[in-house]
CSV table of C-alpha atoms in Angstrom, one decimal:
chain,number,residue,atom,x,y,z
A,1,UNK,CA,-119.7,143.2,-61.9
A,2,UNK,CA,-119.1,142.7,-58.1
A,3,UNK,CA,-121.0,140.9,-56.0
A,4,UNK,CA,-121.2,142.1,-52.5
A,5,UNK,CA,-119.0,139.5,-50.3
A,6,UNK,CA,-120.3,136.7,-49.7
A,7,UNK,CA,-119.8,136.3,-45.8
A,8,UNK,CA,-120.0,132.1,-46.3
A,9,UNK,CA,-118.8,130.4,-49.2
A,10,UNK,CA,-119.0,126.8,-50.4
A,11,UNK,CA,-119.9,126.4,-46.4
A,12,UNK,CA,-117.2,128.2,-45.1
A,13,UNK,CA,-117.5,131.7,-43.1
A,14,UNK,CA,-115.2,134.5,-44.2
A,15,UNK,CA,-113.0,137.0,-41.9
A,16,UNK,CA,-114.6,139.8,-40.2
A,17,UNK,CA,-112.0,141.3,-42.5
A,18,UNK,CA,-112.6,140.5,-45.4
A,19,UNK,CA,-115.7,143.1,-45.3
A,20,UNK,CA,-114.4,145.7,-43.9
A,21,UNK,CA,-111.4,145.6,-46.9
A,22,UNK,CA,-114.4,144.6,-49.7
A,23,UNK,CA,-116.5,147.8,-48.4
A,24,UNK,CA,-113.8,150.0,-48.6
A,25,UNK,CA,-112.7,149.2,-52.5
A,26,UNK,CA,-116.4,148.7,-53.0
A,27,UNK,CA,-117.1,152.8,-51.6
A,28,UNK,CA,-114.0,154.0,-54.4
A,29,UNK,CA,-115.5,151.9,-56.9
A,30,UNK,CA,-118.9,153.5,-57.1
A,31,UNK,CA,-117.7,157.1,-55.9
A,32,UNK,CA,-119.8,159.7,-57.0
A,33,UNK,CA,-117.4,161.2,-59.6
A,34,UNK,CA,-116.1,164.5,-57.9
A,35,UNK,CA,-114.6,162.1,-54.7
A,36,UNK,CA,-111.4,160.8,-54.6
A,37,UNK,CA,-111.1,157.0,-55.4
A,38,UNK,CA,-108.0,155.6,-53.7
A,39,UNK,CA,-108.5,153.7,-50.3
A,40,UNK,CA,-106.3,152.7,-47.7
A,41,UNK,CA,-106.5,149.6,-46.2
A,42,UNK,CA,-103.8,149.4,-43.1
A,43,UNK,CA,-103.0,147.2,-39.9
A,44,UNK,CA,-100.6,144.8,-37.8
A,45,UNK,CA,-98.4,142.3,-39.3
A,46,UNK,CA,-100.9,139.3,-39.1
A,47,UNK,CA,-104.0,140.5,-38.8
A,48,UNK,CA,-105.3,138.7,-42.2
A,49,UNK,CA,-104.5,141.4,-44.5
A,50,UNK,CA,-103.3,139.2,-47.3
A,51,UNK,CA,-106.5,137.0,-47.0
A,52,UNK,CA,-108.8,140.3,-47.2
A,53,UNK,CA,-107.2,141.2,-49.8
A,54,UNK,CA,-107.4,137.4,-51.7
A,55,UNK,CA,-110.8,138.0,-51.3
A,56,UNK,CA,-111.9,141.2,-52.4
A,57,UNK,CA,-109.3,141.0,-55.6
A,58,UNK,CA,-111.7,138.0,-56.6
A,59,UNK,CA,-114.5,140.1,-55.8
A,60,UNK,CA,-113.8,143.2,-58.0
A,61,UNK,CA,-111.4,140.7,-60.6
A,62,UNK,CA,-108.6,143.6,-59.2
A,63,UNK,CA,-105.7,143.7,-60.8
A,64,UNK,CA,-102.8,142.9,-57.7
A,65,UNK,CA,-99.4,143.5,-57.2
A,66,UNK,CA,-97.1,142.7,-54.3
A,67,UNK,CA,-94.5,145.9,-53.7
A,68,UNK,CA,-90.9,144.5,-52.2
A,69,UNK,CA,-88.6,146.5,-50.3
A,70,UNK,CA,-86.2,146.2,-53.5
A,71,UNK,CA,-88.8,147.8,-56.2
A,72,UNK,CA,-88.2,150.7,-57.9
A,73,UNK,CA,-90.4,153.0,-59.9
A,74,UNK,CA,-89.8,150.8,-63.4
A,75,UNK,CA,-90.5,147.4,-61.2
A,76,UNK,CA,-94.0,148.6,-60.0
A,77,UNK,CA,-95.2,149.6,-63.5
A,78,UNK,CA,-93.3,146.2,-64.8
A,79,UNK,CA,-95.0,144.5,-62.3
A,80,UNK,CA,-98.4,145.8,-62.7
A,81,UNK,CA,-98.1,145.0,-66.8
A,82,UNK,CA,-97.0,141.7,-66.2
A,83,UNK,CA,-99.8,141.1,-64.0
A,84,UNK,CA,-102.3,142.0,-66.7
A,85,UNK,CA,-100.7,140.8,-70.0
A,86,UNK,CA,-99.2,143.8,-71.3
A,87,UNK,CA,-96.5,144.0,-73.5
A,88,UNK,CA,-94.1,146.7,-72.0
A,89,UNK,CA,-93.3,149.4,-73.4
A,90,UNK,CA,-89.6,150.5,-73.3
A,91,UNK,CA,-89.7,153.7,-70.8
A,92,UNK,CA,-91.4,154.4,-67.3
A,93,UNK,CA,-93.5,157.3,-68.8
A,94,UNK,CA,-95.0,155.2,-71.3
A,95,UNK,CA,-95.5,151.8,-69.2
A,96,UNK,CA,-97.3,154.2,-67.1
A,97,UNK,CA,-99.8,155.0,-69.6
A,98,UNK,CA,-100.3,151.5,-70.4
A,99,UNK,CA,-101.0,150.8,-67.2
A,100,UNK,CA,-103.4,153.6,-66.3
A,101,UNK,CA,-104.8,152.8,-69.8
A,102,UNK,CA,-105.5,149.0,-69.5
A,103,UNK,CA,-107.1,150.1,-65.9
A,104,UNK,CA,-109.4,153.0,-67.8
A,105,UNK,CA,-110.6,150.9,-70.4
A,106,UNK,CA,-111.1,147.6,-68.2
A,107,UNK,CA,-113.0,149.7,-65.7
A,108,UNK,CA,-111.2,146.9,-63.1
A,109,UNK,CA,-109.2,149.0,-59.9
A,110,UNK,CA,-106.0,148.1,-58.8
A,111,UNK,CA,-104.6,146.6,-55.5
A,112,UNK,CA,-101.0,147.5,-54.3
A,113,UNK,CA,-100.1,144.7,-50.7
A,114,UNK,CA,-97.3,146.3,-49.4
A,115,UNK,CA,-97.4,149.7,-49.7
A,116,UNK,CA,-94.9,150.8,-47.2
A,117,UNK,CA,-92.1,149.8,-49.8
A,118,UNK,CA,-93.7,152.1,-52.5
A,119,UNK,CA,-93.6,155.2,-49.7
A,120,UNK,CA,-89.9,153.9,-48.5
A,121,UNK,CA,-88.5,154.2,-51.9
A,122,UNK,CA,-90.5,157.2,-52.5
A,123,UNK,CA,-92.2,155.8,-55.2
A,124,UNK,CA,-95.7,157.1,-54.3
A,125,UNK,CA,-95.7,159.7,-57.3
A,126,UNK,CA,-95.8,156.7,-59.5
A,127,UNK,CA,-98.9,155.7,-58.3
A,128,UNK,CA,-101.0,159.0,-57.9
A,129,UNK,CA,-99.4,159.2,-61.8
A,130,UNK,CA,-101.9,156.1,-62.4
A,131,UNK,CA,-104.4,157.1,-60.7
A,132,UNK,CA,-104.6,160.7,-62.3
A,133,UNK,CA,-104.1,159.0,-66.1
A,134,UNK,CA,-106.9,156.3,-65.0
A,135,UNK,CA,-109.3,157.2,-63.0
A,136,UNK,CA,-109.5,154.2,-61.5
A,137,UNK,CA,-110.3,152.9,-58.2
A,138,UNK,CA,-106.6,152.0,-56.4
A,139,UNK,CA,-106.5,149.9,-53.0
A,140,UNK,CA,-103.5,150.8,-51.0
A,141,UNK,CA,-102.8,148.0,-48.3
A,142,UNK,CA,-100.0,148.6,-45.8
A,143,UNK,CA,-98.7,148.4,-42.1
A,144,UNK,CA,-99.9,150.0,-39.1
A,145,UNK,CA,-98.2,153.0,-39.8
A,146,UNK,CA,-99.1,153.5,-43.4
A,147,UNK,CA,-101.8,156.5,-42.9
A,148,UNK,CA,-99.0,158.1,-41.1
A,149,UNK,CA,-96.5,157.7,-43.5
A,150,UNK,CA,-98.7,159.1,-46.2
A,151,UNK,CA,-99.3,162.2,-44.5
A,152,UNK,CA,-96.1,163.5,-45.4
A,153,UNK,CA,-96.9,163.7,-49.5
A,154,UNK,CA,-99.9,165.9,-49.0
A,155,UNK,CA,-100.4,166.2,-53.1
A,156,UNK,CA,-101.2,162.1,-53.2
A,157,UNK,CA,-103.0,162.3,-49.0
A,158,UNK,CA,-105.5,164.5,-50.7
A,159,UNK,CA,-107.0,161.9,-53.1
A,160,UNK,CA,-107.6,159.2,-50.5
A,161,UNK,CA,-111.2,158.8,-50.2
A,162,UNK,CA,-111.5,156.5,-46.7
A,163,UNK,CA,-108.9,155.0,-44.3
A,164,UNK,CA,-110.5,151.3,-43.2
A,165,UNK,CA,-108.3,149.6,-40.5
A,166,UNK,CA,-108.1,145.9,-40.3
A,167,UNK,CA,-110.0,144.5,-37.4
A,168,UNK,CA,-108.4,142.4,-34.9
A,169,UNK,CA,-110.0,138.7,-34.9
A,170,UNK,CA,-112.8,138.0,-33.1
A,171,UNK,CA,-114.1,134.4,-31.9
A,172,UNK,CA,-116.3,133.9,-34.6
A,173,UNK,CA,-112.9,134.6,-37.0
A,174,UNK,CA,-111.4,132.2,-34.9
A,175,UNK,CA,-114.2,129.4,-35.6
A,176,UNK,CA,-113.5,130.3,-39.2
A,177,UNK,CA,-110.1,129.6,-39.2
A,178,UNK,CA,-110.6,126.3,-37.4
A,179,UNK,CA,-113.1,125.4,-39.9
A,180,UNK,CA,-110.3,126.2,-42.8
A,181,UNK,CA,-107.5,125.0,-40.8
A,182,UNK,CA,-108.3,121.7,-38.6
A,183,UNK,CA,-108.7,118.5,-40.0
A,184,UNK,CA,-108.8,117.1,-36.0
A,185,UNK,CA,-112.1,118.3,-33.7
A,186,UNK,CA,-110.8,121.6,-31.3
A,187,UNK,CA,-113.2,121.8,-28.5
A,188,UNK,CA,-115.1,125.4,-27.9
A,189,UNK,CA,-113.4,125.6,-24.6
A,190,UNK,CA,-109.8,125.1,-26.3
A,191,UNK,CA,-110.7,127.7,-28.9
A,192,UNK,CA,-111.5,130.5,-26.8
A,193,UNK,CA,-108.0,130.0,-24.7
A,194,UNK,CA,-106.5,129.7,-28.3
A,195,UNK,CA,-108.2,133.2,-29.3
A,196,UNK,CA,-107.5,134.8,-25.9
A,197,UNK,CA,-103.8,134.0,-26.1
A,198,UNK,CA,-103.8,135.4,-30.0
A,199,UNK,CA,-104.8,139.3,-29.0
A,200,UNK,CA,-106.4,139.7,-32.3
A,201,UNK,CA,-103.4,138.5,-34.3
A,202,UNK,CA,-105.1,135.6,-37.4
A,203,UNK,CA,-101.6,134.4,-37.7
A,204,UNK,CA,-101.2,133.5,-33.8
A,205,UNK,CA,-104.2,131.8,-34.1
A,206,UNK,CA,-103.5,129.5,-37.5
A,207,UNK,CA,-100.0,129.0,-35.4
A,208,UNK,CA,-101.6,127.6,-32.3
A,209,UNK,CA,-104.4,125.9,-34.2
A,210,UNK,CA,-101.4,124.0,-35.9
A,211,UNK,CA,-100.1,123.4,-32.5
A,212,UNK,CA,-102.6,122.1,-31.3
A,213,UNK,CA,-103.7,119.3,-34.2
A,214,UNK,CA,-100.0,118.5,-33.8
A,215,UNK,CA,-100.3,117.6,-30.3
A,216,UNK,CA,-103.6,115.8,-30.6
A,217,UNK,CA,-102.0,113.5,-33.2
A,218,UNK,CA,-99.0,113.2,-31.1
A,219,UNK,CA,-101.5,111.8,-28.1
A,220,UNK,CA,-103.8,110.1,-30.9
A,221,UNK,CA,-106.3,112.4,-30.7
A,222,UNK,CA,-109.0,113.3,-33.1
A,223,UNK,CA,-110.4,115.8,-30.5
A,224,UNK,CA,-108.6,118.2,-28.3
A,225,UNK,CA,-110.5,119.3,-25.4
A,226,UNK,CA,-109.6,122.4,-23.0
A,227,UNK,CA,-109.1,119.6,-20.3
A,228,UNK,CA,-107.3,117.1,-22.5
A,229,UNK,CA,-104.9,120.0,-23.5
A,230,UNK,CA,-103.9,120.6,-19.6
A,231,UNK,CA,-101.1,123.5,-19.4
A,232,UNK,CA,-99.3,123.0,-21.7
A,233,UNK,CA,-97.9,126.7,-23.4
A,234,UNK,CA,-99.8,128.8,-26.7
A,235,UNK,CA,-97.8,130.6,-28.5
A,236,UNK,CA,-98.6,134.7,-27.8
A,237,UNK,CA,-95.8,136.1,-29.8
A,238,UNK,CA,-93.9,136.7,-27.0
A,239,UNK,CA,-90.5,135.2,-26.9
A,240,UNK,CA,-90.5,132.4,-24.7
A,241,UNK,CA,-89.4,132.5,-20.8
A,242,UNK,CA,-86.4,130.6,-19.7
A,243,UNK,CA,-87.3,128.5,-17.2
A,244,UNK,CA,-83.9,128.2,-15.2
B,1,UNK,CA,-103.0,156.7,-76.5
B,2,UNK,CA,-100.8,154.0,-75.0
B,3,UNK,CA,-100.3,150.8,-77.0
B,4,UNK,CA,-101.8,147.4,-75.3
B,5,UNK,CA,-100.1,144.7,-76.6
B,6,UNK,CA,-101.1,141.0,-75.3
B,7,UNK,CA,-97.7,139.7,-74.0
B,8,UNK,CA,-98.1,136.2,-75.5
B,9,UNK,CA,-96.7,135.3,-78.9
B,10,UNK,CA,-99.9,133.0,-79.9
B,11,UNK,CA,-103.7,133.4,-79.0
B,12,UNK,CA,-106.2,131.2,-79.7
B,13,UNK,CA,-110.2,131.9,-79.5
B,14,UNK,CA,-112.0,134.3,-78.1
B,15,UNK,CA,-108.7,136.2,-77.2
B,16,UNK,CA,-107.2,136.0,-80.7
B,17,UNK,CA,-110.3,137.4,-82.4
B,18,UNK,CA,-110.8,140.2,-79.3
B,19,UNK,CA,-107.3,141.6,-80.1
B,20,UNK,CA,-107.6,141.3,-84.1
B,21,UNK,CA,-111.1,143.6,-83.4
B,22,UNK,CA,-108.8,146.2,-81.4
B,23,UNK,CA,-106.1,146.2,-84.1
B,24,UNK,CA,-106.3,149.6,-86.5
B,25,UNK,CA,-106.6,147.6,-89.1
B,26,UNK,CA,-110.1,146.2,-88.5
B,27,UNK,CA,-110.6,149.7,-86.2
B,28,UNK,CA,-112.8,151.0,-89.7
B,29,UNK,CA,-114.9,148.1,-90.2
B,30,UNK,CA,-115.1,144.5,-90.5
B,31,UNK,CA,-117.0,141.5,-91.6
B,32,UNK,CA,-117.0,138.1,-89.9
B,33,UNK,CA,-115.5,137.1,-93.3
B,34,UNK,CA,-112.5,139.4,-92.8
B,35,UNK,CA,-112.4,138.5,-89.2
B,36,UNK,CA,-111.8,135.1,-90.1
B,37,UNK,CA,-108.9,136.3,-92.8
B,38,UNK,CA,-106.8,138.1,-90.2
B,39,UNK,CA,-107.5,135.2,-87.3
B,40,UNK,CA,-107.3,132.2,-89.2
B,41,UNK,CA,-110.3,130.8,-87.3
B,42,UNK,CA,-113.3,129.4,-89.3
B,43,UNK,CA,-116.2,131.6,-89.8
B,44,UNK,CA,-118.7,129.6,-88.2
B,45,UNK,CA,-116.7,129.5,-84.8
B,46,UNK,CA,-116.0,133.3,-85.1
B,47,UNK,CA,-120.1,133.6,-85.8
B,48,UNK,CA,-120.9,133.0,-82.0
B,49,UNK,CA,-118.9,134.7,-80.8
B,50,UNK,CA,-119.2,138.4,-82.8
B,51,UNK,CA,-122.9,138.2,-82.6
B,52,UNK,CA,-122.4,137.6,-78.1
B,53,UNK,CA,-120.5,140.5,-78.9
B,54,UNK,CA,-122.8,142.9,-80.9
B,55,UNK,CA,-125.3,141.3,-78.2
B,56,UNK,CA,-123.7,142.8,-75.1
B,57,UNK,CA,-122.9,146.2,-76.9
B,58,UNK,CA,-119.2,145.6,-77.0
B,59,UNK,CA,-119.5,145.6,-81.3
B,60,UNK,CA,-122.4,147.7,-83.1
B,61,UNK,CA,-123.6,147.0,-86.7
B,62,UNK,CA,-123.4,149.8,-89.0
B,63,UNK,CA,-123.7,148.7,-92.4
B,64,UNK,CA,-125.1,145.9,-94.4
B,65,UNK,CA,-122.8,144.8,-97.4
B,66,UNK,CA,-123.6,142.8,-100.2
B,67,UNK,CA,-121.5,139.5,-100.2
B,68,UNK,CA,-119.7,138.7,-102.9
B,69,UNK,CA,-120.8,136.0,-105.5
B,70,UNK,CA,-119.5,137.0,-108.6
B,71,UNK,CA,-123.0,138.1,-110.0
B,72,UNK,CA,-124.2,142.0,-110.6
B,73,UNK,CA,-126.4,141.2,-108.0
B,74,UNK,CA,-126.8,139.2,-105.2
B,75,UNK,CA,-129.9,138.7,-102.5
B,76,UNK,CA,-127.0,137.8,-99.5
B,77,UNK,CA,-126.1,140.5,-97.5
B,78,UNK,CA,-123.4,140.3,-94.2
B,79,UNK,CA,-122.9,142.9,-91.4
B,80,UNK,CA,-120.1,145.5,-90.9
B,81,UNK,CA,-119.3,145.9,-87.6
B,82,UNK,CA,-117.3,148.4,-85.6
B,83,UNK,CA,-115.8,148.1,-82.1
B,84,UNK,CA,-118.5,150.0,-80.0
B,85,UNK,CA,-116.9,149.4,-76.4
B,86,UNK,CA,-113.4,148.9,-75.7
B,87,UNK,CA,-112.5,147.5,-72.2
B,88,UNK,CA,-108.5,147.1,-73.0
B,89,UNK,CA,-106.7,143.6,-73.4
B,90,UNK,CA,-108.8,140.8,-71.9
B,91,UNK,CA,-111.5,139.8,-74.6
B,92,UNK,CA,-115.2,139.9,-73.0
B,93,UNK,CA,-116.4,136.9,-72.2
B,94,UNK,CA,-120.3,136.5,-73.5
B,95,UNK,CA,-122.3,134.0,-75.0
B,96,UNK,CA,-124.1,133.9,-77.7
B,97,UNK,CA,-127.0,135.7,-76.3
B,98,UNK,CA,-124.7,138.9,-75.1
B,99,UNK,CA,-124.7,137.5,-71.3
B,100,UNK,CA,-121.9,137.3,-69.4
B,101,UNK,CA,-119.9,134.3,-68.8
B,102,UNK,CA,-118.5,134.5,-64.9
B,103,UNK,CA,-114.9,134.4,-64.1
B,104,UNK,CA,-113.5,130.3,-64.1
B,105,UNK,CA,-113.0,129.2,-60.9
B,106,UNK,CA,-109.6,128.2,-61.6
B,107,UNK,CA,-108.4,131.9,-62.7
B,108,UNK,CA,-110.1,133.2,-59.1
B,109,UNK,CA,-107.9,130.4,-57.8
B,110,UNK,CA,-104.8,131.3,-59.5
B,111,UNK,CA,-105.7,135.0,-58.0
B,112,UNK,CA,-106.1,134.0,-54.4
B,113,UNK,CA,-103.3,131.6,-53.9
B,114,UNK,CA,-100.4,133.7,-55.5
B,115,UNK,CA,-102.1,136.7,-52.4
B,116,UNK,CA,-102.1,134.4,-50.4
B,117,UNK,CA,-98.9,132.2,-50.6
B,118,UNK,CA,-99.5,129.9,-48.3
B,119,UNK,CA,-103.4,127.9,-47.6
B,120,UNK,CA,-104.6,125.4,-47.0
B,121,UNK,CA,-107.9,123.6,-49.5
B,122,UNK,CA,-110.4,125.1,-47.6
B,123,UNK,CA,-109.1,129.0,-47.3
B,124,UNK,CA,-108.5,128.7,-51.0
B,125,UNK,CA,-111.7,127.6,-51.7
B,126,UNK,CA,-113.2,130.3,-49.2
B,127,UNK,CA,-111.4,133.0,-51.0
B,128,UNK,CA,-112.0,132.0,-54.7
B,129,UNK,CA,-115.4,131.7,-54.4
B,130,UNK,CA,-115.7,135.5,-54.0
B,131,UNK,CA,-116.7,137.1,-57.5
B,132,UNK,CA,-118.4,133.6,-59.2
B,133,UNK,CA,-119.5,130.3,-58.1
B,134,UNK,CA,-118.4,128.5,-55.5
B,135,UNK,CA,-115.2,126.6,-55.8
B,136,UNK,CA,-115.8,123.1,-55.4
B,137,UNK,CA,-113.7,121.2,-53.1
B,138,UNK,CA,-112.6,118.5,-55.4
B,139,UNK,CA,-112.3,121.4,-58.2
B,140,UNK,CA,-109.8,122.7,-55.9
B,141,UNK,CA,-107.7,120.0,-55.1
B,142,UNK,CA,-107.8,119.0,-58.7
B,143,UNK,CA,-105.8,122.3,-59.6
B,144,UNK,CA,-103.6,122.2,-56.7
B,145,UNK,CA,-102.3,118.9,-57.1
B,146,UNK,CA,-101.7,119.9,-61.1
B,147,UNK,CA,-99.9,122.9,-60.0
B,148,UNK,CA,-97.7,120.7,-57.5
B,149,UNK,CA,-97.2,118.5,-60.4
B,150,UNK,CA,-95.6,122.3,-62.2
B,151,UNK,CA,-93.6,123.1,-59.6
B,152,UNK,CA,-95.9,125.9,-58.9
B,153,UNK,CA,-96.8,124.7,-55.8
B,154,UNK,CA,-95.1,123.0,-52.8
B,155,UNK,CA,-97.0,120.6,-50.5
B,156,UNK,CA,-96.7,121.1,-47.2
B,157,UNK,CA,-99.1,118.4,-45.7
B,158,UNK,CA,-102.3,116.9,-47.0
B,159,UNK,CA,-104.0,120.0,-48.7
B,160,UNK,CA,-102.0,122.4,-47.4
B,161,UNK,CA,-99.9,124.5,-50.1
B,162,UNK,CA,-97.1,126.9,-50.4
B,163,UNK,CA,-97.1,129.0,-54.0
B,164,UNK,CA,-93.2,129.3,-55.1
B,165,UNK,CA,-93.0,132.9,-55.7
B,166,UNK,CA,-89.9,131.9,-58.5
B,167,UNK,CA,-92.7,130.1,-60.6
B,168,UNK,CA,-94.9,133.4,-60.7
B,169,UNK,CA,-95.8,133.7,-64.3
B,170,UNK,CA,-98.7,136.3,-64.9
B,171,UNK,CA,-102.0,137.0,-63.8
B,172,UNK,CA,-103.2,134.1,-66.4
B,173,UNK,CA,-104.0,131.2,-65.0
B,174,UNK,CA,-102.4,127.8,-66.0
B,175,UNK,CA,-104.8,125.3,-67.3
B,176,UNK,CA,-105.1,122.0,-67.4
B,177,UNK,CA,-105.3,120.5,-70.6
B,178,UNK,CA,-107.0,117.8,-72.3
B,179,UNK,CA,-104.9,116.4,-75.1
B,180,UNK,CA,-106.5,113.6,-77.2
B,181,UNK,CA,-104.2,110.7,-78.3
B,182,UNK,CA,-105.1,107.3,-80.6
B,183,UNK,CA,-103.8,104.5,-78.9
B,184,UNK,CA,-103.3,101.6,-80.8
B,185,UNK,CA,-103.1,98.2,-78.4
B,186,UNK,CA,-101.7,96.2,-81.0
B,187,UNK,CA,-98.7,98.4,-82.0
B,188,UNK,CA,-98.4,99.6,-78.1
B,189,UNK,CA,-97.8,103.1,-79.2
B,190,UNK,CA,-99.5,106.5,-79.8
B,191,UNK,CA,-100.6,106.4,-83.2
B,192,UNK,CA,-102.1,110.1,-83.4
B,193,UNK,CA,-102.0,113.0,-81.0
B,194,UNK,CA,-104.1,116.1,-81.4
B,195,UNK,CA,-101.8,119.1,-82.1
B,196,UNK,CA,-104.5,121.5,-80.2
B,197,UNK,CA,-105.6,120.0,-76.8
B,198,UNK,CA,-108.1,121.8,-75.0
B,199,UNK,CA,-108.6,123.1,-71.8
B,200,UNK,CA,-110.2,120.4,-69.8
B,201,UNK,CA,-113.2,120.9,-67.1
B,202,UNK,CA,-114.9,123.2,-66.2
């Protein structure tokens, strides 16, 4: 059913990423059946998570859910139903077979962004629950720490297949960006500053990119060069120096 | 066995006829005929559809019954079928000839832009070309601007969008529909509308 990603679409390049998030749901789907089929997916605030995982829930038509710090065990699986049509059954036991049902039968795996809330509210039974009653292949996409915070429910630890960090953005994730972001012409030169000053982070990037087009229609631009830019700051997520 | 229920109240098509097929009562057997009986569609629109179905393995033939025309005997015959392979809720999506019909490019829109909240034309189209054919750019802003026109979406700048996370309804995809009115000049007024519009493009 999945196509492997494509790395340009409709003339536009894809984040470095995106693959590395598509492989890993990709390696759960076709296990080999004795493996373990849930994957974790985990890195910095900003590192173009979300649009990895945008991408590879089109790939694999994944069934997605958002986690929020307020969620309890009945949200997730009212979530999850909601998300594919189901009419929910009155308790969390049997919403949870619905769920791990509708996932069996459509053979299609499951993505849960914000996983950290799930382990926070100590919710992660809920999910291995799913998994066991399913068999299906279950992306887990968190922060930073996520791997670390998992550790501690050994039972659920055990039936993670692969751990794939997100990549930090590289230039040609950066020409990407400009290519999906700028409607005004930003100079080679200007990008690479733009990418130094971002340390990996897509979101610094998309900030300064915006920035930048700002500035050049500002100055009535339609191209920014490095020259044409001068000194003036980037935005490098550090808070900004008084100048007193 | 858990039960899946479709969450909407009324189905039309393809979906209304998938979830008849999963219901126990046609579980033991069933006849385009009867089909048509518990669906209120036609026959001859159900036809396609059952045979893309029997096509692609998700029905299998098992008997051949005589059809009724009040005579001892009769040369007409009409298949039984049985539901061979379930895959849950969403009805499969095949053609006549068994093959799969690929994901719209509106529902891997719907998908990417509630992940990723807030885009702009280009990252939307990047991301919902994944898992079909490319999203077009004027397909794209086609939807957007109808979504804006919902409330769904916010405009930030020219093709740049926020998706309101308060007007999250489902994983289904809103569609733009086609609804097909009479217009008399003379009167100035609407003489007929069609009751069932249909989805439009694509």
């Amino acid at each position: 059913m999945e196509k492997p990603v494509a790395p340009v679409n409709g003339g536009i390049a894809a984040l470095a990423n995106v693959s590395v998030c598509h492989a890993a749901l990709y390696k759960a789907v076709h296990r080999p059946k004795h493996l373990p089929g849930m994957v974790v997916h985990y890195g910095p605030s900003g590192w173009g998570k979300s649009t990895a995982a945008a991408n590879t829930a089109n790939a694999f038509q994944a069934y997605y859910v958002e986690a929020k710090s307020s969620w309890t065990k009945k949200a997730l699986v009212q979530s999850i139903l909601k998300e594919m049509g189901v009419e929910a059954a009155r308790t969390i036991y049997d919403m949870t077979d619905q769920v791990a049902e509708q996932l069996a039968l459509s053979g299609r795996p499951l993505i849960v962004d914000e996983m950290d809330h799930i382990v926070d509210k100590n919710a992660v039974e809920i999910i291995r629950d799913i998994y066991e009653g399913s068999g299906a292949a279950i992306l887990l996409i968190g922060e930073e720490g996520l791997p670390n915070k998992l550790r501690r429910w050994e039972r659920f630890h055990g039936r993670i297949m692969d751990f794939a960090p997100a990549l930090p953005a590289d230039f040609e994730d950066a020409k990407a960006l400009r290519q999906m972001y700028c409607s005004v012409t930003i100079a080679d030169d200007l990008l690479l500053e733009i990418y130094e000053a971002a340390k990996g982070s897509v979101r610094r990037i998309c900030v300064n990119l915006e920035r930048v087009q700002e500035e050049a229609g500002r100055d009535g631009l339609d191209e920014m060069t490095l020259a044409a830019w001068g000194n003036r700051e980037l935005f490098t997520g550090e808070a900004p120096r008084r100048r007193v | 066995m858990a039960k899946l229920t479709d969450s909407r109240k009324r189905m039309a098509g393809r979906e209304a006829a998938w979830a008849a097929i999963r219901e126990p009562g046609l579980r033991g057997g069933f006849t385009v005929a009867a089909l048509s009986k518990k669906t209120g569609t036609s026959e001859r629109t159900l036809q396609d559809y059952v045979q893309g179905l029997e096509a692609a393995g998700y029905l299998r033939c098992v008997d051949q019954e005589p059809v009724p025309t009040g005579r001892a005997i009769t040369p007409f015959r009409r298949k039984v079928y049985v539901l061979n392979r379930d895959i849950g809720l969403n009805a499969p999506r095949v053609r006549r000839d068994g093959t799969e019909i690929p994901s719209p490019g509106r529902e891997r829109m719907w998908r990417a832009m509630r992940i990723l909240k807030e885009f702009t034309l280009r990252e939307l189209m990047q991301a919902a070309s994944q898992g079909g054919p490319a999203v077009a750019e004027g397909e794209a802003r086609t939807y957007c601007q109808a979504l804006a026109r919902g409330k769904y979406l916010t405009r930030i700048k020219t093709d740049h969008y926020r998706f309101m996370k308060a007007r999250d309804t489902g994983g289904r995809a809103p569609q733009i529909l086609r609804v097909k009115k009479l217009y008399d000049p003379n009167l100035g007024r609407v003489v007929w509308e069609s009751k069932h519009s249909v989805e439009g493009g694509e």
